[in-house]
Short mmCIF file of C-alpha atoms in Angstrom, two decimals:
data_model
loop_
_atom_site.label_atom_id
_atom_site.label_comp_id
_atom_site.label_asym_id
_atom_site.label_seq_id
_atom_site.Cartn_x
_atom_site.Cartn_y
_atom_site.Cartn_z
CA MET A 555 222.16 41.24 127.04
CA LYS A 556 219.81 43.02 129.43
CA ARG A 557 216.82 44.78 128.02
CA LEU A 558 215.26 47.59 129.97
CA VAL A 559 211.52 47.88 129.81
CA ALA A 560 209.99 51.26 130.51
CA ALA A 561 207.06 51.39 132.87
CA PRO A 562 203.93 53.03 131.38
CA PHE A 563 204.02 55.89 133.88
CA LEU A 564 207.57 56.74 132.79
CA LEU A 565 206.41 56.93 129.20
CA LEU A 566 204.01 59.67 130.17
CA HIS A 567 206.74 61.71 131.83
CA PHE A 568 209.53 61.04 129.30
CA ALA A 569 207.36 60.61 126.24
CA PRO A 570 209.35 60.11 123.05
CA ARG A 571 208.40 62.23 120.09
CA SER A 572 207.78 59.17 117.94
CA PRO A 573 204.61 57.17 118.65
CA ALA A 574 206.32 54.07 117.19
CA LEU A 575 209.19 54.46 119.65
CA ALA A 576 206.77 54.90 122.55
CA LEU A 577 204.96 51.71 121.49
CA ALA A 578 208.25 49.79 121.16
CA LEU A 579 209.36 50.94 124.60
CA ALA A 580 206.05 50.02 126.16
CA SER A 581 206.02 46.57 124.56
CA GLY A 582 209.59 45.80 125.60
CA ARG A 583 210.74 45.15 122.02
CA PRO A 584 214.20 46.37 121.06
CA ARG A 585 214.28 49.55 119.04
CA ARG A 586 215.08 49.47 115.36
CA GLY A 587 218.83 49.25 114.94
CA GLY A 588 219.13 47.34 118.19
CA SER A 589 219.59 44.03 116.40
CA ALA A 590 222.72 42.00 116.80
CA ASN A 591 224.22 42.69 113.37
CA PRO A 592 227.76 41.29 113.57
CA SER A 593 229.34 43.85 111.22
CA THR A 594 227.76 46.76 113.12
CA GLU A 595 229.02 45.27 116.36
CA LEU A 596 232.49 44.87 114.82
CA VAL A 597 232.60 48.52 113.71
CA ARG A 598 231.61 49.58 117.24
CA LYS A 599 234.36 47.42 118.75
CA LEU A 600 236.95 48.66 116.25
CA LYS A 601 236.17 52.25 117.18
CA GLN A 602 236.96 51.40 120.82
CA THR A 603 240.28 49.63 120.19
CA ARG A 604 243.39 50.88 121.92
CA ASP A 605 246.13 49.23 119.84
CA ALA A 606 246.84 47.66 116.45
CA GLN A 607 247.01 44.11 117.81
CA GLU A 608 243.43 44.41 119.01
CA VAL A 609 242.37 45.54 115.52
CA PHE A 610 243.98 42.45 113.97
CA ARG A 611 242.44 40.17 116.62
CA LEU A 612 238.97 41.56 115.92
CA LEU A 613 239.43 41.18 112.16
CA ASP A 614 240.44 37.54 112.67
CA ASP A 615 237.57 36.85 115.08
CA TYR A 616 234.93 38.36 112.79
CA ASP A 617 236.45 37.21 109.50
CA LYS A 618 233.16 36.21 107.85
CA ASP A 619 231.43 39.49 108.81
CA ILE A 620 233.90 41.87 107.17
CA ASN A 621 232.36 44.39 104.79
CA ALA A 622 233.30 47.83 103.41
CA PRO A 623 232.48 49.87 106.55
CA VAL A 624 234.47 47.41 108.67
CA VAL A 625 237.46 47.68 106.31
CA ALA A 626 237.33 51.49 106.34
CA THR A 627 237.08 51.64 110.13
CA ALA A 628 239.91 49.14 110.63
CA MET A 629 242.15 50.99 108.18
CA GLY A 630 241.47 54.32 109.87
CA LYS A 631 242.33 52.88 113.27
CA LEU A 632 245.52 51.26 111.98
CA ARG A 633 246.59 54.53 110.39
CA ARG A 634 246.03 56.36 113.69
CA PHE A 635 248.24 53.79 115.40
CA GLY A 636 251.00 54.52 112.84
CA LYS A 637 250.47 51.26 110.93
CA SER A 638 249.86 52.61 107.42
CA ARG A 639 251.46 49.62 105.68
CA GLU A 640 249.23 47.25 107.58
CA ALA A 641 246.21 49.39 106.69
CA LEU A 642 247.09 49.06 103.00
CA ARG A 643 247.49 45.29 103.45
CA VAL A 644 243.98 45.11 104.92
CA PHE A 645 242.70 47.05 101.89
CA LYS A 646 244.47 44.79 99.38
CA ARG A 647 243.43 41.61 101.18
CA SER A 648 239.81 42.79 101.24
CA LYS A 649 239.90 43.59 97.54
CA ALA A 650 241.37 40.16 96.79
CA ARG A 651 238.57 38.52 98.79
CA GLY A 652 236.00 40.26 96.60
CA ILE A 653 234.60 42.62 99.23
CA ALA A 654 232.85 45.53 97.47
CA LEU A 655 234.80 48.45 98.93
CA ASN A 656 233.20 51.88 99.29
CA VAL A 657 234.47 55.46 99.06
CA ALA A 658 235.41 55.50 102.76
CA ALA A 659 237.66 52.45 102.30
CA TYR A 660 239.34 54.04 99.28
CA ASN A 661 239.80 57.32 101.17
CA ALA A 662 241.41 55.42 104.04
CA ALA A 663 243.73 53.66 101.58
CA ILE A 664 244.66 56.95 99.90
CA SER A 665 245.40 58.48 103.31
CA ALA A 666 247.46 55.45 104.30
CA SER A 667 249.52 55.84 101.11
CA GLY A 668 251.22 58.80 102.77
CA ARG A 669 254.10 60.12 100.69
CA ASN A 670 253.61 57.48 98.02
CA TRP A 671 251.71 59.88 95.81
CA GLU A 672 251.87 57.54 92.79
CA GLY A 673 250.11 54.82 94.78
CA ALA A 674 247.56 57.32 96.05
CA LEU A 675 246.94 58.56 92.52
CA ALA A 676 246.47 54.98 91.28
CA LEU A 677 243.91 54.37 94.01
CA PHE A 678 242.12 57.61 93.14
CA ASP A 679 241.99 56.57 89.46
CA GLU A 680 240.63 53.16 90.44
CA LEU A 681 238.01 54.87 92.60
CA GLN A 682 236.88 56.99 89.63
CA GLN A 683 236.87 54.00 87.27
CA ARG A 684 234.56 52.14 89.62
CA GLY A 685 232.25 55.15 89.69
CA LEU A 686 232.50 55.63 93.46
CA GLU A 687 233.19 59.36 93.51
#
């Protein structure tokens, strides 16, 4: 991964509003949030996927890094690709693995339920019982 280092004279012309950011740029250190967090990288890659098979490949490749935001993003992508059943399978598999799912993951599961309003209602009740409103 290349890291660009700003020359001091550029900092004067394009001075960031934050002194901490200016110092980080001048020292060549990566900015906060620039770390290589695998789950953040996975969410970014999932958002760029072009088909359902790529979503499944990424989930398999990053199996140990799956968390609630990853599950929600993957389910949303699968639903957009017309794979609502698969999205619900990802949700159920994540729950079975003990991943602490968040409101976004439950919302994605409710959306993926489609016309199965009883299933959607059961998910909504579970969401309320867990206190994730």
